[in-house]
Coordinates of C-alpha atoms in Angstrom, one line a residue:
M1 CA -2.1 28.4 -16.4
S2 CA -3.5 25.5 -14.5
E3 CA -1.3 23.5 -12.1
I4 CA -0.9 19.8 -12.9
S5 CA -0.7 17.2 -10.2
P6 CA 1.1 14.0 -10.8
P7 CA -0.4 10.5 -10.3
P8 CA -0.5 9.5 -6.7
H9 CA 2.4 7.0 -7.2
Q10 CA 4.7 9.6 -8.7
P11 CA 4.9 12.0 -5.7
N12 CA 7.5 14.3 -7.0
V13 CA 5.6 17.5 -7.4
P14 CA 4.3 19.2 -4.2
A15 CA 0.9 20.9 -3.9
P16 CA 1.1 24.4 -5.2
A17 CA 1.9 27.1 -2.6
P18 CA -0.5 29.9 -2.1
A19 CA -0.1 32.7 -4.6
P20 CA 1.9 35.7 -3.4
P21 CA 0.1 38.9 -2.4
V22 CA -0.6 41.1 -5.4
D23 CA 0.5 44.3 -3.7
R24 CA 3.8 43.0 -2.3
A25 CA 7.2 44.6 -3.2
P26 CA 8.6 43.9 -6.7
A27 CA 11.0 41.1 -7.2
A28 CA 14.1 43.3 -7.3
A29 CA 13.3 44.5 -3.8
A30 CA 12.7 41.0 -2.4
A31 CA 15.2 40.2 0.3
L32 CA 17.0 36.9 0.5
P33 CA 16.1 35.0 3.6
Q34 CA 18.7 34.1 6.2
A35 CA 20.3 30.7 5.5
G36 CA 22.0 28.4 7.9
P37 CA 25.5 27.0 7.5
D38 CA 24.2 24.0 5.5
E39 CA 21.6 25.9 3.5
V40 CA 21.5 28.2 0.6
A41 CA 19.0 31.1 0.0
L42 CA 17.8 32.0 -3.4
L43 CA 14.8 33.6 -5.2
I44 CA 12.5 31.5 -7.4
D45 CA 9.9 33.4 -9.3
D46 CA 10.4 36.2 -6.7
R47 CA 9.7 33.8 -3.8
P48 CA 12.5 33.7 -1.2
V49 CA 13.6 30.0 -0.8
V50 CA 16.0 28.3 1.6
A51 CA 17.2 24.9 0.5
K52 CA 19.7 22.5 1.7
K53 CA 23.2 22.6 0.3
G54 CA 23.4 20.3 -2.7
A55 CA 19.7 20.6 -3.6
T56 CA 19.0 21.2 -7.2
V57 CA 16.9 24.2 -8.5
L58 CA 14.1 21.8 -9.2
Q59 CA 14.1 20.5 -5.6
A60 CA 14.3 24.0 -4.2
A61 CA 11.4 25.0 -6.4
E62 CA 9.4 22.0 -5.1
K63 CA 10.1 23.1 -1.6
A64 CA 8.7 26.6 -2.4
G65 CA 5.6 25.0 -4.1
V66 CA 6.7 26.1 -7.6
L67 CA 5.8 23.6 -10.4
V68 CA 8.7 22.9 -12.7
P69 CA 7.4 20.3 -15.3
H70 CA 9.7 17.3 -15.9
Y71 CA 9.6 13.8 -17.3
C72 CA 13.0 12.1 -16.6
Y73 CA 13.6 13.4 -13.1
H74 CA 12.4 11.2 -10.2
P75 CA 13.4 11.8 -6.6
G76 CA 14.2 8.1 -6.1
L77 CA 16.5 7.8 -9.2
S78 CA 19.7 9.3 -10.4
I79 CA 19.5 12.5 -12.6
A80 CA 19.6 11.9 -16.3
G81 CA 18.7 15.3 -17.6
N82 CA 17.6 14.1 -21.0
C83 CA 14.0 15.3 -21.3
R84 CA 14.8 19.1 -21.1
M85 CA 11.3 19.9 -20.0
C86 CA 12.6 21.5 -16.7
L87 CA 14.6 24.3 -18.4
V88 CA 14.5 27.5 -16.4
E89 CA 16.1 30.9 -16.7
I90 CA 18.8 31.8 -14.2
E91 CA 20.1 35.4 -14.0
K92 CA 23.7 35.9 -15.3
M93 CA 23.5 32.6 -17.3
P94 CA 23.0 33.3 -21.1
K95 CA 21.3 30.0 -21.8
L96 CA 18.4 28.3 -20.1
Q97 CA 19.5 25.6 -17.6
I98 CA 17.9 22.2 -16.7
A99 CA 16.5 22.6 -13.1
C100 CA 16.9 19.0 -12.3
A101 CA 20.7 19.0 -12.6
T102 CA 21.6 22.6 -11.7
A103 CA 22.6 23.0 -8.0
A104 CA 20.9 25.8 -6.2
A105 CA 23.5 28.5 -5.3
P106 CA 23.4 31.4 -2.8
G107 CA 21.8 34.5 -4.2
M108 CA 20.6 32.7 -7.4
V109 CA 17.6 34.3 -9.1
V110 CA 15.5 31.8 -11.1
R111 CA 12.5 32.3 -13.4
T112 CA 10.5 29.2 -14.1
A113 CA 7.5 30.6 -16.0
N114 CA 8.3 33.6 -18.1
D115 CA 7.7 33.8 -21.9
R116 CA 11.2 32.6 -22.8
V117 CA 10.8 29.5 -20.6
R118 CA 7.3 28.7 -21.8
G119 CA 8.3 29.1 -25.4
V120 CA 11.0 26.4 -25.0
R121 CA 8.6 24.1 -23.2
A122 CA 6.2 24.4 -26.1
G123 CA 9.0 23.4 -28.4
I124 CA 9.9 20.4 -26.2
Q125 CA 6.3 19.3 -26.2
E126 CA 6.2 19.6 -30.0
F127 CA 9.4 17.6 -30.4
L128 CA 8.2 14.8 -28.0
L129 CA 4.9 14.5 -29.9
I130 CA 6.4 14.2 -33.4
N131 CA 6.4 10.4 -33.3
H132 CA 3.9 9.9 -30.5
P133 CA 0.7 8.1 -31.7
L134 CA -1.7 10.5 -29.9
D135 CA -4.0 7.7 -29.0
C136 CA -5.1 9.3 -25.8
P137 CA -8.7 8.0 -26.1
I138 CA -7.6 4.4 -25.9
C139 CA -4.4 4.8 -23.8
D140 CA -4.6 3.3 -20.4
Q141 CA -2.5 6.1 -19.0
A142 CA -5.1 8.8 -19.9
G143 CA -5.7 10.9 -16.8
E144 CA -2.2 10.2 -15.4
C145 CA -0.1 10.9 -18.5
R146 CA 2.3 13.8 -18.0
L147 CA 2.6 14.2 -21.8
Q148 CA -1.1 14.8 -22.0
A149 CA -1.1 17.1 -18.9
Y150 CA 1.9 19.2 -19.9
E151 CA 0.5 19.5 -23.5
S152 CA -2.6 21.0 -22.0
A153 CA -0.6 23.4 -19.8
Y154 CA 2.4 24.3 -22.0
G155 CA 1.8 22.9 -25.5
Q156 CA 0.9 25.1 -28.5
G157 CA -2.1 22.9 -29.4
Y158 CA -1.1 22.1 -32.9
S159 CA 1.7 20.4 -34.8
R160 CA 3.7 21.5 -37.8
F161 CA 4.9 18.0 -38.5
E162 CA 3.4 16.7 -41.8
E163 CA 5.7 13.8 -42.6
E164 CA 5.1 10.1 -41.8
K165 CA 5.7 9.3 -38.1
V166 CA 8.3 6.7 -37.2
H167 CA 6.4 3.6 -36.2
S168 CA 7.6 1.2 -33.4
P169 CA 6.4 -2.1 -32.0
K170 CA 3.1 -1.8 -30.0
R171 CA 1.6 -3.6 -27.0
Y172 CA 4.0 -6.5 -26.5
D173 CA 5.0 -8.2 -23.3
I174 CA 8.4 -7.4 -21.9
G175 CA 7.7 -9.3 -18.7
R176 CA 5.1 -11.4 -16.9
D177 CA 2.9 -8.4 -15.9
V178 CA 4.3 -5.5 -17.9
K179 CA 3.2 -4.6 -21.4
F180 CA 5.3 -2.1 -23.6
D181 CA 4.1 0.2 -26.3
A182 CA 7.3 1.6 -27.9
E183 CA 5.5 4.3 -29.9
R184 CA 4.4 6.1 -26.7
C185 CA 7.9 6.0 -25.1
I186 CA 9.7 9.3 -24.8
K187 CA 13.0 7.7 -23.7
C188 CA 13.2 9.4 -20.3
T189 CA 15.0 6.2 -19.1
R190 CA 13.3 6.2 -15.7
C191 CA 12.5 2.4 -16.1
I192 CA 16.2 1.6 -17.1
R193 CA 17.5 3.6 -14.1
F194 CA 15.1 1.8 -11.8
C195 CA 16.3 -1.6 -12.9
D196 CA 20.0 -0.5 -12.7
E197 CA 19.8 1.4 -9.4
V198 CA 16.9 0.1 -7.3
S199 CA 16.0 -3.5 -8.2
L200 CA 19.6 -4.1 -9.4
S201 CA 18.2 -6.5 -12.0
H202 CA 19.5 -4.7 -15.1
E203 CA 17.0 -6.1 -17.6
L204 CA 16.4 -2.9 -19.6
G205 CA 18.5 -0.9 -21.9
L206 CA 18.2 1.8 -24.6
F207 CA 19.0 0.5 -28.1
Q208 CA 19.5 2.2 -31.5
R209 CA 19.9 5.9 -32.0
G210 CA 18.0 9.0 -32.9
D211 CA 14.3 8.7 -33.6
H212 CA 14.8 4.9 -33.9
A213 CA 16.0 4.6 -30.3
I214 CA 13.9 2.1 -28.3
I215 CA 13.7 0.7 -24.8
G216 CA 14.1 -3.1 -24.7
T217 CA 15.2 -6.1 -22.7
F218 CA 18.4 -8.0 -23.2
P219 CA 18.1 -11.4 -24.9
G220 CA 16.8 -14.0 -22.6
R221 CA 16.2 -11.6 -19.7
P222 CA 12.5 -10.5 -19.5
L223 CA 11.4 -7.9 -17.1
D224 CA 10.4 -10.3 -14.3
N225 CA 12.2 -9.0 -11.2
P226 CA 10.1 -8.8 -8.0
Y227 CA 9.6 -5.0 -8.4
S228 CA 8.7 -4.9 -12.2
G229 CA 5.5 -3.0 -11.4
C230 CA 7.6 0.0 -10.2
T231 CA 8.8 0.5 -13.8
V232 CA 5.1 1.1 -14.7
D233 CA 4.8 3.5 -11.7
V234 CA 7.7 5.7 -12.8
C235 CA 6.8 5.7 -16.5
P236 CA 5.5 9.3 -17.0
V237 CA 3.5 8.3 -20.2
G238 CA 1.6 5.2 -21.3
A239 CA 4.5 3.2 -22.6
L240 CA 4.7 0.7 -19.8
T241 CA 1.4 -0.5 -18.4
W242 CA 0.5 -3.1 -15.7
K243 CA -1.4 -5.9 -17.3
P244 CA -3.6 -6.8 -14.3
F245 CA -4.9 -3.2 -14.4
R246 CA -5.1 -2.6 -18.1
F247 CA -8.5 -1.3 -19.1
K248 CA -10.1 -2.2 -15.8
S249 CA -11.0 1.4 -15.0
R250 CA -10.3 5.0 -15.9
V251 CA -8.2 6.6 -13.2
W252 CA -10.6 9.5 -12.7
F253 CA -13.2 7.1 -11.4
L254 CA -10.8 5.7 -8.8
K255 CA -10.7 6.8 -5.2
N256 CA -7.3 6.5 -3.7
I257 CA -7.3 5.4 0.0
P258 CA -3.9 6.0 1.8
T259 CA -3.2 2.8 3.7
V260 CA -0.6 0.1 4.3
C261 CA 0.1 -3.2 2.5
A262 CA -0.5 -6.2 4.7
G263 CA 1.5 -8.7 2.6
C264 CA 4.5 -8.9 4.8
A265 CA 6.2 -7.4 7.9
R266 CA 7.5 -4.4 5.9
G267 CA 4.2 -2.6 5.8
C268 CA 4.8 -0.6 2.6
N269 CA 2.7 2.6 2.3
V270 CA 0.3 2.3 -0.6
D271 CA -2.7 3.9 -2.2
L272 CA -5.7 1.6 -2.5
A273 CA -7.6 2.5 -5.6
T274 CA -11.3 1.6 -5.3
F275 CA -14.3 2.0 -7.6
R276 CA -17.8 0.6 -7.1
D277 CA -16.7 -1.1 -3.9
R278 CA -13.9 -3.1 -5.5
I279 CA -10.1 -2.7 -5.4
H280 CA -8.7 -2.1 -8.8
R281 CA -5.0 -1.6 -8.0
M282 CA -2.4 -0.9 -5.4
T283 CA 0.4 1.6 -6.0
P284 CA 3.2 2.7 -3.7
R285 CA 2.8 5.8 -1.6
A286 CA 6.1 7.6 -0.7
N287 CA 7.4 7.1 2.8
P288 CA 11.1 7.6 3.2
D289 CA 11.2 5.6 6.5
V290 CA 9.5 2.5 5.2
N291 CA 9.5 1.9 1.4
R292 CA 10.7 5.2 -0.1
Y293 CA 8.8 5.3 -3.5
W294 CA 8.5 1.5 -4.2
M295 CA 6.6 -1.7 -3.5
C296 CA 7.1 -5.3 -4.6
D297 CA 4.9 -7.1 -7.2
E298 CA 3.8 -9.6 -4.5
G299 CA 2.3 -6.8 -2.4
R300 CA 0.9 -5.1 -5.5
E301 CA -1.1 -8.3 -6.4
S302 CA -2.0 -9.2 -2.8
Y303 CA -5.5 -7.8 -3.0
A304 CA -6.5 -10.2 -5.8
E305 CA -6.9 -12.9 -3.2
L306 CA -10.0 -11.0 -1.9
Y307 CA -11.8 -11.9 -5.1
E308 CA -10.4 -15.4 -5.6
R309 CA -11.1 -17.1 -2.3
P310 CA -14.7 -17.6 -1.1
R311 CA -15.9 -15.4 1.8
F312 CA -18.6 -16.3 4.3
E313 CA -20.9 -13.6 5.0
S314 CA -23.2 -14.5 7.9
P315 CA -22.8 -16.0 11.4
V316 CA -23.1 -19.8 11.3
E317 CA -24.0 -22.2 14.2
R318 CA -23.6 -25.9 14.2
P319 CA -24.3 -28.6 16.8
A320 CA -21.7 -29.1 19.5
P321 CA -21.1 -32.3 21.5
G322 CA -24.1 -32.9 23.8
D323 CA -26.5 -30.8 21.7
R324 CA -29.7 -32.4 20.5
V325 CA -29.2 -32.7 16.8
E326 CA -32.2 -32.4 14.6
P327 CA -32.0 -34.3 11.3
R328 CA -31.3 -31.9 8.4
D329 CA -31.3 -32.3 4.7
A330 CA -27.7 -32.5 3.6
S331 CA -28.4 -30.6 0.5
A332 CA -29.9 -27.7 2.4
P333 CA -27.8 -24.5 2.8
E334 CA -25.9 -23.9 6.0
P335 CA -28.1 -22.5 8.7
E336 CA -27.6 -18.7 9.1
S337 CA -27.9 -17.0 12.4
P338 CA -28.3 -13.4 13.5
W339 CA -25.4 -11.9 15.4
D340 CA -26.8 -11.8 18.9
P341 CA -27.9 -15.5 19.2
A342 CA -24.5 -16.5 17.6
L343 CA -22.5 -14.5 20.1
D344 CA -24.7 -15.8 23.0
R345 CA -24.1 -19.3 21.9
A346 CA -20.3 -18.8 21.5
A347 CA -20.1 -17.3 25.0
A348 CA -22.3 -20.1 26.4
L349 CA -20.1 -22.8 24.8
L350 CA -16.8 -21.3 26.1
R351 CA -18.3 -20.7 29.5
A352 CA -19.5 -24.3 29.8
V353 CA -16.0 -25.6 28.9
A354 CA -14.4 -23.4 31.6
E355 CA -16.9 -24.7 34.2
R356 CA -16.4 -28.3 33.3
H357 CA -12.7 -28.4 32.7
G358 CA -11.3 -25.2 34.3
P359 CA -9.6 -22.4 32.4
K360 CA -6.8 -24.8 31.3
G361 CA -9.4 -26.4 29.1
L362 CA -9.4 -23.3 26.9
A363 CA -6.9 -21.9 24.4
A364 CA -6.9 -19.4 21.6
I365 CA -5.0 -19.0 18.3
V366 CA -5.0 -15.5 16.9
S367 CA -3.4 -14.2 13.7
A368 CA -0.6 -11.7 13.4
R369 CA -2.5 -10.4 10.4
L370 CA -4.9 -8.7 12.7
T371 CA -4.6 -5.1 13.8
I372 CA -3.4 -3.8 17.1
E373 CA -7.0 -3.0 17.9
D374 CA -8.1 -6.6 17.2
L375 CA -5.2 -8.1 19.2
Y376 CA -5.7 -5.7 22.1
V377 CA -9.4 -6.6 22.5
A378 CA -8.6 -10.3 22.0
K379 CA -6.1 -10.1 24.8
R380 CA -8.6 -8.3 27.1
V381 CA -11.6 -10.5 26.3
L382 CA -10.1 -13.9 25.9
G383 CA -7.1 -13.5 28.2
D384 CA -8.3 -11.2 31.0
L385 CA -12.1 -11.8 31.1
L386 CA -12.5 -15.4 29.9
G387 CA -9.3 -16.5 31.5
V388 CA -7.8 -18.3 28.6
P389 CA -4.3 -19.2 29.8
R390 CA -2.7 -19.8 26.4
L391 CA -3.0 -17.4 23.4
A392 CA -0.6 -18.3 20.5
V393 CA 0.2 -16.6 17.3
P394 CA 1.3 -18.8 14.3
P395 CA 4.2 -17.7 12.2
H396 CA 3.9 -17.4 8.4
E397 CA 7.3 -17.3 6.6
A398 CA 8.1 -17.7 3.0
G399 CA 11.2 -16.9 0.9
E400 CA 14.0 -14.7 2.1
D401 CA 14.6 -11.1 3.0
D402 CA 16.0 -9.2 0.0
H403 CA 18.1 -6.1 -0.4
L404 CA 15.1 -3.8 -0.8
L405 CA 11.6 -4.4 0.7
L406 CA 10.7 -8.1 0.7
R407 CA 10.5 -9.7 4.1
R408 CA 10.5 -13.4 4.9
D409 CA 7.9 -12.8 7.6
K410 CA 4.5 -12.7 5.9
T411 CA 2.6 -11.5 9.0
P412 CA 2.2 -7.7 8.9
N413 CA 1.7 -7.3 12.6
A414 CA 3.9 -9.8 14.4
R415 CA 5.5 -6.9 16.3
G416 CA 2.0 -5.7 17.3
A417 CA 1.1 -9.1 18.7
D418 CA 4.2 -9.0 20.9
T419 CA 3.6 -5.4 21.9
V420 CA 0.0 -5.9 23.2
G421 CA 1.2 -8.9 25.3
I422 CA 0.0 -11.9 23.3
G423 CA 3.6 -12.8 22.3
A424 CA 5.6 -13.1 19.2
P425 CA 4.7 -15.7 16.6
S426 CA 5.7 -19.2 17.8
A427 CA 5.2 -22.4 15.9
G428 CA 6.0 -24.3 19.1
R429 CA 3.2 -22.7 21.2
V430 CA 0.7 -23.3 18.4
K431 CA 1.8 -26.9 18.0
E432 CA 1.5 -27.5 21.8
I433 CA -2.0 -26.2 21.8
L434 CA -3.2 -28.3 18.9
E435 CA -1.5 -31.5 20.2
D436 CA -3.2 -30.9 23.6
A437 CA -6.5 -30.6 21.7
V438 CA -5.9 -34.0 20.1
L439 CA -5.1 -35.4 23.6
G440 CA -8.3 -33.9 25.0
H441 CA -6.5 -31.4 27.4
V442 CA -7.9 -28.5 25.4
R443 CA -11.7 -28.7 25.0
G444 CA -12.5 -25.1 24.0
L445 CA -10.6 -23.3 21.2
V446 CA -11.0 -19.8 19.8
V447 CA -9.4 -19.3 16.4
V448 CA -9.2 -15.8 14.9
G449 CA -8.0 -15.2 11.4
E450 CA -6.3 -18.6 10.9
D451 CA -7.1 -21.9 9.2
L452 CA -5.9 -24.8 11.5
T453 CA -5.2 -27.1 8.7
G454 CA -2.0 -25.4 7.7
L455 CA -0.6 -25.1 11.3
P456 CA 2.0 -27.3 13.0
G457 CA 0.5 -30.0 15.2
Y458 CA -2.8 -30.1 13.3
S459 CA -4.7 -33.3 13.2
E460 CA -8.2 -34.0 11.9
S461 CA -8.9 -35.9 15.1
L462 CA -8.7 -32.7 17.3
Y463 CA -12.3 -31.8 16.2
E464 CA -13.6 -35.0 17.9
K465 CA -12.3 -33.7 21.3
L466 CA -13.4 -30.1 21.1
E467 CA -16.6 -29.2 22.9
A468 CA -16.4 -25.6 21.7
L469 CA -14.8 -24.3 18.5
V470 CA -15.4 -20.6 17.9
V471 CA -13.9 -19.2 14.7
I472 CA -13.7 -15.6 13.5
D473 CA -12.4 -15.3 10.0
W474 CA -13.1 -13.6 6.6
W475 CA -12.5 -16.7 4.4
K476 CA -14.4 -19.9 4.1
S477 CA -12.0 -22.6 5.2
P478 CA -12.0 -26.2 6.6
T479 CA -11.8 -24.7 10.1
V480 CA -14.8 -22.5 9.5
D481 CA -16.7 -25.5 8.2
R482 CA -16.0 -27.4 11.4
A483 CA -16.7 -24.6 13.8
H484 CA -19.6 -24.8 16.3
V485 CA -19.9 -21.0 15.9
A486 CA -18.3 -19.2 13.0
L487 CA -18.4 -15.4 12.9
P488 CA -17.7 -13.4 9.6
A489 CA -15.0 -10.7 9.8
C490 CA -14.2 -7.9 7.5
G491 CA -11.4 -8.4 4.9
Y492 CA -8.5 -6.2 3.9
G493 CA -9.8 -2.8 2.8
E494 CA -13.0 -3.1 4.8
F495 CA -11.7 -2.2 8.3
E496 CA -9.6 0.4 10.0
G497 CA -6.8 -0.1 12.5
T498 CA -3.1 0.0 13.1
M499 CA -0.2 -2.3 12.6
I500 CA 3.5 -2.3 13.7
N501 CA 6.0 -3.3 11.1
F502 CA 9.2 -5.1 11.7
Q503 CA 11.0 -1.8 12.3
G504 CA 8.7 -0.9 15.1
R505 CA 6.8 1.7 13.1
V506 CA 3.1 2.1 13.9
Q507 CA 1.0 2.7 10.8
R508 CA -2.7 3.1 10.0
L509 CA -4.8 1.0 7.7
R510 CA -7.9 2.7 6.3
A511 CA -11.1 1.3 4.9
G512 CA -12.2 1.9 1.4
L513 CA -14.8 -0.8 0.9
R514 CA -18.1 -1.7 2.5
P515 CA -18.0 -4.9 4.5
Q516 CA -19.1 -7.9 2.5
G517 CA -22.4 -9.4 3.7
E518 CA -22.8 -9.2 7.5
A519 CA -19.0 -9.1 8.1
D520 CA -17.8 -7.0 11.1
P521 CA -14.4 -5.8 12.1
V522 CA -12.7 -8.4 14.4
W523 CA -12.3 -5.9 17.3
R524 CA -16.0 -5.3 17.3
I525 CA -16.9 -9.0 17.2
L526 CA -14.6 -9.6 20.1
R527 CA -15.9 -6.6 21.9
D528 CA -19.5 -7.8 21.6
L529 CA -18.4 -11.3 22.7
G530 CA -16.6 -9.6 25.6
Y531 CA -19.9 -7.9 26.8
R532 CA -21.1 -11.5 27.5
F533 CA -18.1 -11.9 29.9
G534 CA -18.5 -8.5 31.6
L535 CA -16.4 -6.2 29.4
S536 CA -17.2 -2.7 30.6
S537 CA -15.4 -0.7 27.9
E538 CA -17.8 0.5 25.1
Y539 CA -15.1 0.9 22.4
P540 CA -17.3 2.6 19.8
T541 CA -14.5 3.0 17.3
P542 CA -11.1 1.6 16.6
R543 CA -9.7 5.0 17.5
A544 CA -11.1 4.5 21.0
V545 CA -9.5 1.0 21.3
F546 CA -6.1 2.4 20.2
E547 CA -6.4 5.3 22.7
D548 CA -7.1 2.8 25.5
A549 CA -4.2 0.6 24.4
A550 CA -1.9 3.6 24.2
A551 CA -2.9 4.6 27.8
K552 CA -2.1 1.1 29.2
I553 CA 0.8 -0.2 27.1
A554 CA 4.1 1.7 27.6
A555 CA 5.4 1.0 24.2
L556 CA 2.4 2.8 22.6
S557 CA 2.4 5.7 25.0
G558 CA 2.2 9.1 23.4
L559 CA 0.7 7.8 20.1
S560 CA -2.7 8.5 18.7
Y561 CA -4.4 8.4 15.3
R562 CA -3.6 12.0 14.8
A563 CA 0.0 11.6 15.7
L564 CA 0.3 8.6 13.3
G565 CA -1.0 10.7 10.4
D566 CA -0.4 9.2 6.9
L567 CA 3.2 8.1 7.5
G568 CA 3.0 6.5 10.9
A569 CA 5.3 7.0 13.8
P570 CA 7.9 4.7 15.5
L571 CA 7.6 3.1 18.9
A572 CA 10.0 4.8 21.3
A573 CA 12.4 1.9 21.5
A574 CA 12.4 1.5 17.7
R575 CA 13.1 5.2 17.3
E576 CA 16.2 4.9 19.3
R577 CA 17.5 2.0 17.3
T578 CA 16.8 3.4 13.9
V579 CA 18.5 6.8 14.3
G580 CA 21.0 7.1 11.6
A581 CA 20.0 3.9 9.9
P582 CA 19.7 4.0 6.1
A583 CA 16.3 4.1 4.4
P584 CA 15.3 0.9 2.7
G585 CA 16.7 0.7 -0.8
A586 CA 18.9 3.8 -0.3

C-alpha cells in the first residue's frame, strides 16, 4: 500500500514513520512505554505510542506516523465523525470504531490496516462514489483530491452500482470567489463547521436528507466572509474551488515555497505555489503560534498585484538641478543605465548635498514592507555612514483588527523597523520631512519602497527644491518617474529575508521567482551604495546580514536562519509576553 500525503494546506497527516524492523518481537510481546501523569500509552499497529490525555486514536496514530485515512476530520475544527473512513479495530471492542472520535486509553491495542479494516474502507469508498460524477480528468482538485487518492490506496477499483446516479447542481457561485459543484460533495461538513466555528459567519448549512442532502447558503447570505477561501482549503474533494485559481495550473506542476504573507502585520505562514516563474496561488501553512491553519482572502489574493501594477526593470538616471541637460526626444524611451554608473551617480548626488547643506539637508523615507535585512543595511548605510539624521517609516493602516487574523496595520515589518533602530511607523515624522522638503530645508531625499504621493505632507512642489532624489522601489510610480536616480528592487517572492510580526515573532520569507529584469534585493542595492560611502562589510547573502544584525541588536540575539526554521521564533521580550496567550482563532 502506498502512503498518501495530503495537499500542503491540509496539514493533518504526518510524514510516515520509518517501518519497524522486520526481525523485532511480535506484537503480543511489545511492551507499553512509560507514560507520564498527563499521558496515555497504547499500541497502534504494534508500535508503542505515548499520547496526551484526551487525544483521540487518530491523533495518537498521527503522532506515531501511522496513516489513518479520513475526510471529515480536520485538526482545526470540531469532530463530526460522519465520513466513517477512519474506522479502526480496537481489541475488546466488538465493532470497528471511528479513530477521530475515540479517545486513546491506557493499554489500548489498535489495528489500523488489517483485512477487516481495509474491507470496510473499500465499502466506504464504494458508497461515497455511488453518486460522485467521476470527472477526475476535468476536476480542478485532481492531484489533491482525497477521494481520488484513497480510492487508489483502499478502493476496490470497480463499482457494482448500475442505477442512475442522483444528479445535483454543478459549478455555481456560492460566493464572490468560491464555486460549488454539488455532485462532487461528500457532505463531510468541514466547510459548514469552518463558517460556524472559525469565521463565525454561519453562511453554510446542510439541507435535505439522504442522497438528496446538499450543502448550500442561506437565502440572501452568500459565502463572502473574509476567510471564504479557507472553505476551499478544507474541502477534501473538488466540490469547492477557488475561482482565481480554477484551471490555472495542475497542482503537480506547482512548486510550493514555504514563506510568509506580507499583506499585514500578522505574517500568516503560507505556501507560495509557483510554476514557470509565476505565482499561481497562496494557501495557508499551519503554524499554531501565528495563524493556525487559516489565512484571509485579502492575503490570499495579495500576490495578484504583482501582475497588475507595472514594474520598472532597469536603473534609470535623470538630470538633477545644475546638470547640463541635453535636449531629448520626448517620445524616446527612458534612458537606461547599468548598475555601477547609477550607483556612482546616486552616491555623488547625496554626497554633494551633504557638502553643500550639511547632513541636515538629507533625509530618508523607508518602508516597513522591507525585510529586517533591508532595514538593517539601510540604517547602517544611510544613517551611520552617510549621516542622514532623519529616517522615517510611513504607516499604512486600513480597516480594523478582527477576531481572527486580519490586522489594521498593513505593514508586515513595522516591528522590525523599530527593532533595528529606525523607529516605529510615524505619520508625523514623515509629514515633517516632506514639509521640510517643500520649504527647502531637506535637499536630498532617499525613498525606499514607498510612493511619496500617498504620504502625509506630500506636495508636488517638493520636487522643485530637491537636489537629489534617489528612489529604490519595485513598482513604477510618480515618485520613480521624478527620481534623479531610480533603482529597481525585487518584488514579493523574488527575495529572501526576515520580518517580525506584530506579536514579535521573527519569520523567514523565501524566494520562489527569478527577479524581474535587472531588479536586485533592496539590501544588496543599499550594500552596493554603501560601498561608495566606505561600508566595509561584504554581506554576500541575506543570512550574513541577519547574523550581523543578531550579533549587534540585543532583541535579535540568539537567532539565526537555522533557529527560525519554517515556523519562526519569537523575540525574547515577545516570548515572555505571549506565554499562556491563546492561539489566534482558538
